[in-house]
mmCIF file of C-alpha atoms and ligand atoms in Angstrom:
data_model
loop_
_atom_site.group_PDB
_atom_site.id
_atom_site.type_symbol
_atom_site.label_atom_id
_atom_site.label_comp_id
_atom_site.label_asym_id
_atom_site.label_seq_id
_atom_site.Cartn_x
_atom_site.Cartn_y
_atom_site.Cartn_z
ATOM 1 C CA MET A 1 -13.673 -1.915 -25.534
ATOM 2 C CA SER A 2 -12.797 -4.669 -27.999
ATOM 3 C CA SER A 3 -13.062 -8.094 -26.887
ATOM 4 C CA LEU A 4 -10.472 -10.918 -25.276
ATOM 5 C CA ASN A 5 -10.620 -14.644 -24.731
ATOM 6 C CA PRO A 6 -10.568 -15.968 -21.519
ATOM 7 C CA ALA A 7 -8.040 -18.393 -22.637
ATOM 8 C CA ASP A 8 -5.629 -15.823 -23.509
ATOM 9 C CA LEU A 9 -5.525 -14.270 -19.817
ATOM 10 C CA HIS A 10 -2.669 -15.784 -17.491
ATOM 11 C CA THR A 11 -5.454 -16.796 -15.019
ATOM 12 C CA ASP A 12 -8.362 -18.192 -16.992
ATOM 13 C CA PRO A 13 -11.599 -18.740 -14.272
ATOM 14 C CA THR A 14 -12.979 -21.313 -16.462
ATOM 15 C CA LEU A 15 -10.138 -23.699 -15.859
ATOM 16 C CA PHE A 16 -11.381 -23.869 -12.180
ATOM 17 C CA SER A 17 -14.897 -25.293 -11.891
ATOM 18 C CA GLY A 18 -15.541 -25.419 -8.709
ATOM 19 C CA VAL A 19 -12.991 -23.372 -6.886
ATOM 20 C CA ASP A 20 -13.310 -19.480 -6.513
ATOM 21 C CA VAL A 21 -10.690 -17.869 -8.835
ATOM 22 C CA TYR A 22 -8.676 -14.683 -7.656
ATOM 23 C CA ALA A 23 -5.532 -12.743 -9.358
ATOM 24 C CA VAL A 24 -3.182 -10.071 -8.840
ATOM 25 C CA ALA A 25 -2.899 -7.586 -11.800
ATOM 26 C CA GLY A 26 -0.313 -5.757 -12.394
ATOM 27 C CA ASN A 27 2.798 -5.270 -15.202
ATOM 28 C CA PRO A 28 5.309 -6.624 -14.286
ATOM 29 C CA ILE A 29 4.317 -9.554 -12.284
ATOM 30 C CA ALA A 30 6.290 -12.489 -12.572
ATOM 31 C CA HIS A 31 7.965 -11.515 -9.239
ATOM 32 C CA SER A 32 4.659 -10.842 -7.102
ATOM 33 C CA LYS A 33 4.466 -12.312 -3.913
ATOM 34 C CA SER A 34 0.835 -12.168 -3.753
ATOM 35 C CA PRO A 35 -0.095 -15.628 -4.858
ATOM 36 C CA GLU A 36 1.689 -17.013 -2.116
ATOM 37 C CA ILE A 37 0.745 -14.900 0.652
ATOM 38 C CA HIS A 38 -3.292 -15.848 -0.245
ATOM 39 C CA GLN A 39 -2.356 -19.143 -0.854
ATOM 40 C CA ARG A 40 -0.720 -19.379 2.878
ATOM 41 C CA PHE A 41 -4.268 -17.420 3.890
ATOM 42 C CA ALA A 42 -6.529 -19.944 2.391
ATOM 43 C CA GLU A 43 -4.477 -22.828 3.938
ATOM 44 C CA GLN A 44 -4.704 -21.064 7.433
ATOM 45 C CA ALA A 45 -8.256 -20.630 6.917
ATOM 46 C CA GLN A 46 -8.924 -23.877 5.209
ATOM 47 C CA GLN A 47 -10.784 -22.073 2.061
ATOM 48 C CA LYS A 48 -10.610 -23.666 -1.164
ATOM 49 C CA MET A 49 -9.516 -21.179 -3.665
ATOM 50 C CA HIS A 50 -7.023 -20.245 -6.489
ATOM 51 C CA TYR A 51 -4.971 -17.335 -6.665
ATOM 52 C CA GLY A 52 -2.887 -16.564 -9.941
ATOM 53 C CA ARG A 53 -1.347 -13.850 -12.045
ATOM 54 C CA LEU A 54 -2.757 -11.225 -14.371
ATOM 55 C CA GLN A 55 -0.191 -8.858 -16.766
ATOM 56 C CA PRO A 56 -2.461 -6.648 -18.539
ATOM 57 C CA ASP A 57 -0.737 -4.722 -21.392
ATOM 58 C CA ILE A 58 -0.368 -1.088 -19.976
ATOM 59 C CA ASN A 59 -3.556 0.320 -21.812
ATOM 60 C CA ALA A 60 -5.658 -2.818 -21.166
ATOM 61 C CA PHE A 61 -6.189 -3.264 -17.944
ATOM 62 C CA ALA A 62 -10.189 -3.019 -18.025
ATOM 63 C CA LEU A 63 -10.248 -5.241 -20.743
ATOM 64 C CA VAL A 64 -8.272 -7.710 -18.921
ATOM 65 C CA ALA A 65 -10.565 -6.927 -15.729
ATOM 66 C CA LYS A 66 -13.666 -7.001 -17.759
ATOM 67 C CA THR A 67 -12.909 -10.714 -19.089
ATOM 68 C CA PHE A 68 -11.717 -12.156 -15.862
ATOM 69 C CA PHE A 69 -14.975 -11.233 -13.784
ATOM 70 C CA ALA A 70 -17.372 -12.385 -17.029
ATOM 71 C CA ALA A 71 -15.262 -15.544 -17.013
ATOM 72 C CA GLY A 72 -16.286 -15.972 -13.279
ATOM 73 C CA GLY A 73 -13.394 -14.292 -11.580
ATOM 74 C CA LYS A 74 -14.159 -13.708 -7.774
ATOM 75 C CA GLY A 75 -11.502 -10.980 -6.934
ATOM 76 C CA MET A 76 -8.542 -9.091 -8.162
ATOM 77 C CA ASN A 77 -5.856 -7.370 -6.408
ATOM 78 C CA VAL A 78 -4.473 -4.527 -8.577
ATOM 79 C CA THR A 79 -0.565 -3.024 -8.157
ATOM 80 C CA VAL A 80 2.009 -0.893 -10.241
ATOM 81 C CA PRO A 81 0.914 0.642 -12.766
ATOM 82 C CA PHE A 82 -2.971 0.006 -12.639
ATOM 83 C CA LYS A 83 -4.491 1.212 -9.437
ATOM 84 C CA LEU A 84 -5.961 4.353 -11.004
ATOM 85 C CA ASP A 85 -7.654 2.189 -13.906
ATOM 86 C CA ALA A 86 -9.040 0.127 -11.001
ATOM 87 C CA GLN A 87 -10.705 3.144 -9.350
ATOM 88 C CA VAL A 88 -12.066 4.147 -12.996
ATOM 89 C CA PHE A 89 -13.083 0.262 -13.463
ATOM 90 C CA ALA A 90 -14.926 -0.429 -10.147
ATOM 91 C CA ASP A 91 -18.833 0.329 -10.624
ATOM 92 C CA ALA A 92 -18.626 1.447 -6.716
ATOM 93 C CA LEU A 93 -16.030 2.803 -4.251
ATOM 94 C CA THR A 94 -15.395 2.185 -0.352
ATOM 95 C CA PRO A 95 -15.204 5.746 1.070
ATOM 96 C CA ARG A 96 -11.246 4.701 1.853
ATOM 97 C CA ALA A 97 -10.776 4.200 -1.645
ATOM 98 C CA GLN A 98 -12.676 7.162 -2.797
ATOM 99 C CA LEU A 99 -10.207 8.967 0.011
ATOM 100 C CA ALA A 100 -7.321 7.381 -1.309
ATOM 101 C CA GLY A 101 -7.844 7.835 -4.835
ATOM 102 C CA ALA A 102 -6.688 4.336 -6.044
ATOM 103 C CA VAL A 103 -7.744 0.965 -5.674
ATOM 104 C CA ASN A 104 -6.010 -2.244 -4.736
ATOM 105 C CA THR A 105 -8.773 -4.585 -4.298
ATOM 106 C CA LEU A 106 -11.473 -5.668 -6.589
ATOM 107 C CA TRP A 107 -14.656 -7.931 -5.878
ATOM 108 C CA ILE A 108 -18.157 -8.675 -7.012
ATOM 109 C CA LYS A 109 -20.919 -7.774 -4.806
ATOM 110 C CA ASP A 110 -24.663 -7.908 -5.839
ATOM 111 C CA GLY A 111 -23.796 -7.757 -9.756
ATOM 112 C CA GLN A 112 -21.602 -4.943 -9.120
ATOM 113 C CA VAL A 113 -17.505 -4.839 -9.319
ATOM 114 C CA TRP A 114 -16.475 -2.810 -5.445
ATOM 115 C CA GLY A 115 -13.366 -0.993 -5.230
ATOM 116 C CA ASP A 116 -11.359 -0.957 -1.910
ATOM 117 C CA ASN A 117 -7.838 0.248 -0.843
ATOM 118 C CA THR A 118 -6.185 -1.658 1.931
ATOM 119 C CA ASP A 119 -2.999 -0.196 1.538
ATOM 120 C CA GLY A 120 -3.273 2.205 4.573
ATOM 121 C CA ALA A 121 -4.696 -0.320 6.658
ATOM 122 C CA GLY A 122 -2.057 -2.615 5.897
ATOM 123 C CA LEU A 123 0.859 -0.063 6.743
ATOM 124 C CA VAL A 124 -0.722 1.024 9.942
ATOM 125 C CA ARG A 125 -0.944 -2.746 11.396
ATOM 126 C CA ASP A 126 2.313 -3.554 10.120
ATOM 127 C CA LEU A 127 3.621 -0.394 12.353
ATOM 128 C CA LEU A 128 1.552 -1.252 15.261
ATOM 129 C CA ALA A 129 2.544 -4.538 14.944
ATOM 130 C CA GLN A 130 6.256 -3.651 14.909
ATOM 131 C CA GLY A 131 5.630 -1.876 18.405
ATOM 132 C CA ILE A 132 5.254 1.891 16.672
ATOM 133 C CA ALA A 133 2.956 4.298 18.554
ATOM 134 C CA LEU A 134 1.184 6.036 16.356
ATOM 135 C CA HIS A 135 -1.158 8.046 18.524
ATOM 136 C CA GLN A 136 0.792 11.599 19.224
ATOM 137 C CA SER A 137 3.932 10.839 17.614
ATOM 138 C CA ARG A 138 5.758 13.201 14.662
ATOM 139 C CA ILE A 139 5.598 11.621 10.913
ATOM 140 C CA LEU A 140 7.450 12.761 7.863
ATOM 141 C CA LEU A 141 6.098 11.100 5.087
ATOM 142 C CA LEU A 142 7.606 11.496 1.838
ATOM 143 C CA GLY A 143 6.285 11.694 -1.270
ATOM 144 C CA ALA A 144 3.232 13.207 -2.621
ATOM 145 C CA GLY A 145 1.681 10.087 -5.144
ATOM 146 C CA GLY A 146 -0.355 7.847 -5.033
ATOM 147 C CA ALA A 147 1.734 5.521 -2.802
ATOM 148 C CA ALA A 148 1.820 8.712 -0.465
ATOM 149 C CA ARG A 149 -2.451 9.059 -0.823
ATOM 150 C CA GLY A 150 -2.769 6.042 -0.159
ATOM 151 C CA VAL A 151 -2.043 5.564 3.391
ATOM 152 C CA LEU A 152 -2.420 9.201 4.381
ATOM 153 C CA GLY A 153 -6.118 8.530 5.535
ATOM 154 C CA PRO A 154 -5.374 5.678 8.174
ATOM 155 C CA LEU A 155 -2.359 7.264 8.799
ATOM 156 C CA LEU A 156 -4.397 10.459 10.283
ATOM 157 C CA GLU A 157 -7.242 8.381 12.003
ATOM 158 C CA GLN A 158 -4.413 7.327 14.044
ATOM 159 C CA SER A 159 -4.278 10.966 15.438
ATOM 160 C CA PRO A 160 -0.474 11.373 15.522
ATOM 161 C CA LYS A 161 0.315 15.197 16.729
ATOM 162 C CA CYS A 162 1.790 16.004 13.424
ATOM 163 C CA LEU A 163 1.984 14.780 9.896
ATOM 164 C CA VAL A 164 4.568 16.803 7.589
ATOM 165 C CA ILE A 165 4.503 15.601 3.853
ATOM 166 C CA ALA A 166 7.461 16.612 1.896
ATOM 167 C CA ASN A 167 8.143 16.392 -1.511
ATOM 168 C CA ARG A 168 10.624 17.556 -4.478
ATOM 169 C CA SER A 169 7.845 19.525 -5.655
ATOM 170 C CA SER A 170 5.771 21.414 -2.917
ATOM 171 C CA GLU A 171 1.862 21.585 -5.264
ATOM 172 C CA LYS A 172 1.789 17.814 -5.000
ATOM 173 C CA ALA A 173 2.242 17.871 -1.008
ATOM 174 C CA ASP A 174 0.015 21.670 -0.947
ATOM 175 C CA GLU A 175 -2.708 19.519 -2.874
ATOM 176 C CA LEU A 176 -2.643 16.376 -0.298
ATOM 177 C CA VAL A 177 -2.903 18.622 2.742
ATOM 178 C CA LYS A 178 -5.445 20.165 1.202
ATOM 179 C CA LEU A 179 -7.634 17.219 0.287
ATOM 180 C CA PHE A 180 -6.931 15.673 3.720
ATOM 181 C CA ALA A 181 -7.164 18.680 5.643
ATOM 182 C CA ASN A 182 -10.977 17.961 7.257
ATOM 183 C CA LEU A 183 -9.417 14.304 8.161
ATOM 184 C CA ALA A 184 -6.771 15.967 10.092
ATOM 185 C CA ALA A 185 -8.607 18.809 11.692
ATOM 186 C CA ILE A 186 -11.306 15.685 13.255
ATOM 187 C CA ASN A 187 -8.208 13.802 14.418
ATOM 188 C CA GLU A 188 -6.625 17.059 15.649
ATOM 189 C CA VAL A 189 -3.601 16.080 13.356
ATOM 190 C CA ALA A 190 -1.176 19.207 12.546
ATOM 191 C CA LEU A 191 -1.475 18.569 8.960
ATOM 192 C CA GLU A 192 1.548 20.344 6.931
ATOM 193 C CA SER A 193 3.531 20.259 3.573
ATOM 194 C CA ARG A 194 7.375 21.041 2.940
ATOM 195 C CA THR A 195 9.580 20.466 0.049
ATOM 196 C CA LEU A 196 12.727 17.752 0.351
ATOM 197 C CA LEU A 197 14.970 21.050 0.263
ATOM 198 C CA GLU A 198 13.274 22.756 3.382
ATOM 199 C CA LEU A 199 14.231 19.530 5.776
ATOM 200 C CA GLU A 200 17.603 20.571 5.257
ATOM 201 C CA ASP A 201 16.738 23.911 6.563
ATOM 202 C CA ALA A 202 17.209 23.702 10.846
ATOM 203 C CA THR A 203 14.964 26.715 10.944
ATOM 204 C CA LYS A 204 12.324 25.034 9.069
ATOM 205 C CA THR A 205 12.404 21.824 10.437
ATOM 206 C CA PRO A 206 13.170 22.272 13.995
ATOM 207 C CA TYR A 207 12.669 18.713 15.516
ATOM 208 C CA ALA A 208 13.164 14.878 14.601
ATOM 209 C CA PHE A 209 10.342 12.719 13.785
ATOM 210 C CA ASP A 210 9.213 9.443 15.225
ATOM 211 C CA LEU A 211 8.362 8.170 12.065
ATOM 212 C CA VAL A 212 9.605 8.387 8.881
ATOM 213 C CA ILE A 213 8.131 6.575 5.627
ATOM 214 C CA ASN A 214 9.460 6.448 2.573
ATOM 215 C CA ALA A 215 6.447 6.734 -0.101
ATOM 216 C CA THR A 216 8.502 8.013 -2.867
ATOM 217 C CA ALA A 217 9.308 6.135 -6.154
ATOM 218 C CA ALA A 218 12.926 6.508 -5.251
ATOM 219 C CA GLY A 219 13.618 3.432 -3.380
ATOM 220 C CA LEU A 220 12.906 1.677 -6.764
ATOM 221 C CA THR A 221 16.236 2.982 -8.118
ATOM 222 C CA ASP A 222 17.913 2.739 -4.958
ATOM 223 C CA GLU A 223 18.553 6.568 -4.256
ATOM 224 C CA SER A 224 17.270 8.178 -1.389
ATOM 225 C CA PRO A 225 14.791 11.587 -1.144
ATOM 226 C CA LEU A 226 16.678 12.357 1.622
ATOM 227 C CA SER A 227 20.091 14.705 1.284
ATOM 228 C CA THR A 228 22.832 14.241 4.007
ATOM 229 C CA GLY A 229 21.753 17.762 5.274
ATOM 230 C CA ALA A 230 18.081 16.312 6.139
ATOM 231 C CA VAL A 231 18.988 13.136 7.223
ATOM 232 C CA ALA A 232 20.585 15.132 10.046
ATOM 233 C CA ASN A 233 17.339 17.275 11.030
ATOM 234 C CA VAL A 234 14.933 14.101 10.389
ATOM 235 C CA PHE A 235 16.276 11.278 12.309
ATOM 236 C CA VAL A 236 17.464 10.573 16.036
ATOM 237 C CA PRO A 237 18.233 7.347 17.480
ATOM 238 C CA SER A 238 14.934 6.769 18.696
ATOM 239 C CA SER A 239 13.291 7.391 15.181
ATOM 240 C CA PHE A 240 11.841 4.485 13.038
ATOM 241 C CA ALA A 241 11.906 4.498 9.288
ATOM 242 C CA TYR A 242 9.871 2.725 6.985
ATOM 243 C CA ASP A 243 10.395 2.106 3.204
ATOM 244 C CA MET A 244 7.334 1.167 1.675
ATOM 245 C CA VAL A 245 9.899 -1.123 -0.900
ATOM 246 C CA TYR A 246 10.246 -4.457 0.408
ATOM 247 C CA GLY A 247 13.144 -7.237 -0.082
ATOM 248 C CA LYS A 248 16.122 -4.903 0.054
ATOM 249 C CA THR A 249 17.836 -2.768 2.504
ATOM 250 C CA THR A 250 17.593 0.801 0.624
ATOM 251 C CA ALA A 251 19.543 3.932 0.749
ATOM 252 C CA PHE A 252 16.895 5.624 2.808
ATOM 253 C CA MET A 253 16.862 2.514 5.148
ATOM 254 C CA ARG A 254 20.909 2.954 5.378
ATOM 255 C CA GLN A 255 20.734 6.533 6.227
ATOM 256 C CA ALA A 256 18.646 5.872 8.844
ATOM 257 C CA LEU A 257 20.729 3.166 10.053
ATOM 258 C CA GLN A 258 23.585 5.265 10.257
ATOM 259 C CA ARG A 259 21.911 7.705 12.684
ATOM 260 C CA GLY A 260 20.880 4.866 15.372
ATOM 261 C CA ALA A 261 17.548 4.790 14.267
ATOM 262 C CA ARG A 262 15.349 1.380 13.749
ATOM 263 C CA VAL A 263 14.456 0.300 9.944
ATOM 264 C CA SER A 264 11.754 -1.634 8.439
ATOM 265 C CA ASP A 265 11.180 -2.749 4.728
ATOM 266 C CA GLY A 266 7.436 -2.607 3.294
ATOM 267 C CA LEU A 267 7.082 -6.647 3.346
ATOM 268 C CA GLY A 268 4.786 -6.482 6.684
ATOM 269 C CA MET A 269 2.521 -3.898 4.720
ATOM 270 C CA LEU A 270 2.209 -6.107 1.680
ATOM 271 C CA VAL A 271 1.065 -8.849 3.929
ATOM 272 C CA GLU A 272 -1.364 -6.966 6.043
ATOM 273 C CA GLN A 273 -2.882 -5.552 3.176
ATOM 274 C CA ALA A 274 -3.482 -9.028 1.380
ATOM 275 C CA ALA A 275 -4.548 -10.164 4.790
ATOM 276 C CA ASP A 276 -7.378 -7.146 4.490
ATOM 277 C CA ALA A 277 -8.581 -8.161 0.788
ATOM 278 C CA PHE A 278 -8.335 -11.831 1.685
ATOM 279 C CA LEU A 279 -11.143 -10.788 4.313
ATOM 280 C CA LEU A 280 -13.156 -8.765 2.388
ATOM 281 C CA TRP A 281 -13.639 -11.828 -0.278
ATOM 282 C CA ARG A 282 -13.731 -14.573 1.835
ATOM 283 C CA GLY A 283 -15.451 -13.106 4.925
ATOM 284 C CA ALA A 284 -14.565 -10.910 7.893
ATOM 285 C CA HIS A 285 -15.174 -13.981 10.307
ATOM 286 C CA LEU A 286 -11.896 -15.638 9.171
ATOM 287 C CA ALA A 287 -9.686 -12.728 10.963
ATOM 288 C CA THR A 288 -9.555 -14.721 13.958
ATOM 289 C CA VAL A 289 -8.087 -17.679 11.922
ATOM 290 C CA ILE A 290 -5.667 -16.471 9.551
ATOM 291 C CA ASP A 291 -2.440 -15.331 10.877
ATOM 292 C CA PRO A 292 -0.303 -12.481 9.123
ATOM 293 C CA ARG A 293 2.356 -12.363 11.219
ATOM 294 C CA ALA A 294 2.893 -16.105 10.953
ATOM 295 C CA VAL A 295 2.987 -15.638 6.707
ATOM 296 C CA LEU A 296 5.496 -12.651 7.087
ATOM 297 C CA ALA A 297 7.882 -14.783 9.226
ATOM 298 C CA LYS A 298 7.456 -17.611 6.575
ATOM 299 C CA LEU A 299 7.944 -14.965 3.649
ATOM 300 C CA ARG A 300 11.071 -13.809 5.693
ATOM 301 C CA SER A 301 12.576 -17.049 6.369
HETATM 302 P P1 LIG B 1 3.390 6.366 -7.027
HETATM 303 O O1 LIG B 1 1.969 6.067 -7.411
HETATM 304 O O2 LIG B 1 4.330 5.041 -6.870
HETATM 305 O O3 LIG B 1 3.441 7.152 -5.546
HETATM 306 P P2 LIG B 1 4.200 8.985 -8.160
HETATM 307 O O4 LIG B 1 2.640 9.135 -8.475
HETATM 308 O O5 LIG B 1 4.516 9.006 -9.770
HETATM 309 O O6 LIG B 1 4.182 7.025 -7.906
HETATM 310 O O7 LIG B 1 4.606 9.474 -7.740
HETATM 311 C C1 LIG B 1 5.919 9.291 -7.274
HETATM 312 C C2 LIG B 1 6.475 9.953 -6.221
HETATM 313 O O8 LIG B 1 7.886 9.387 -5.836
HETATM 314 C C3 LIG B 1 6.547 11.420 -5.759
HETATM 315 O O9 LIG B 1 6.078 12.293 -4.752
HETATM 316 C C4 LIG B 1 7.864 11.903 -6.745
HETATM 317 O O10 LIG B 1 8.003 12.883 -6.717
HETATM 318 P P3 LIG B 1 7.639 14.467 -7.471
HETATM 319 O O11 LIG B 1 6.438 14.706 -7.065
HETATM 320 O O12 LIG B 1 8.175 15.265 -7.250
HETATM 321 O O13 LIG B 1 7.906 13.848 -8.674
HETATM 322 C C5 LIG B 1 8.558 11.095 -5.958
HETATM 323 N N1 LIG B 1 10.212 10.511 -6.347
HETATM 324 C C6 LIG B 1 10.290 9.799 -7.372
HETATM 325 N N2 LIG B 1 11.621 9.614 -7.546
HETATM 326 C C7 LIG B 1 12.210 10.550 -6.803
HETATM 327 C C8 LIG B 1 13.336 11.010 -6.099
HETATM 328 N N3 LIG B 1 14.463 10.239 -6.743
HETATM 329 N N4 LIG B 1 13.898 11.620 -5.327
HETATM 330 C C9 LIG B 1 12.500 12.321 -4.612
HETATM 331 N N5 LIG B 1 11.596 11.793 -4.780
HETATM 332 C C10 LIG B 1 11.048 10.971 -5.713
#
């Protein structure tokens, strides 16, 4: 690993003496809402901290992270495309980060860099805050990549009746079913995989879902993973459709709206995963002081 001068970071911890420095790392990162979210939590909790941005080159995450922490950085959020690099970079992982296969939060504890994944907990808290009952529900999770894997554990822990993972190709969905079979059994969840094509077949998809979560990358290009035939099978008016993408009504959300279902984008998940990271860094006792729903309302206004 070659070296980097802290001054070459977008956020140089040495410039903020007496203030704890945090940052979000991603590429691109200019439009990240994380600095604003954390600044609002810091105000609510009356914490003195600075939260900036880091944009490592695609192959330079470890170098930037090493330089940031060596220069005194206290913690880092990690977003696309570096969540796997962050998992490799961490000296120690929480059990949920191990299960998620990715890390979105790093911090220093006892001289080691710890990695956690707060995405799934953030999603679950946002769903519950929106009044979505997860216990004994029927959940369809679209996608079997990193985003889907990151939220599977916390979803299974809510003991839905069934959770179906649907993906274009079956291999990745089958792998996730194997990986999470134990947790599904412990929580008495019927965990199954299906291809997106099979969602069009009413014999293979005989019931609609209470909750459909889009964890595919299709939302980014405004495509939907669901064909017209699949839409007819998976949504009823009592369904809730959740897209992890935020800031727009995606093609997937429009399909659900046309079927009379309720929809949500992923902004609440972003705020809630940030809240968990903030509490990991600044202390769990601040949970009663910060108000993620107020921060979310501000972002939406
Ligand atoms: P991420 O970390 O964001 O999940 P990823 O690991 O590359 O990214 O996974 C992307 C997911 O989106 C995969 O499930 C992918 O499906 P395949 O495994 O079949 O490739 C899915 N995906 C991407 N574009 C899609 C599209 N246009 N329609 C349906 N699924 C799509």
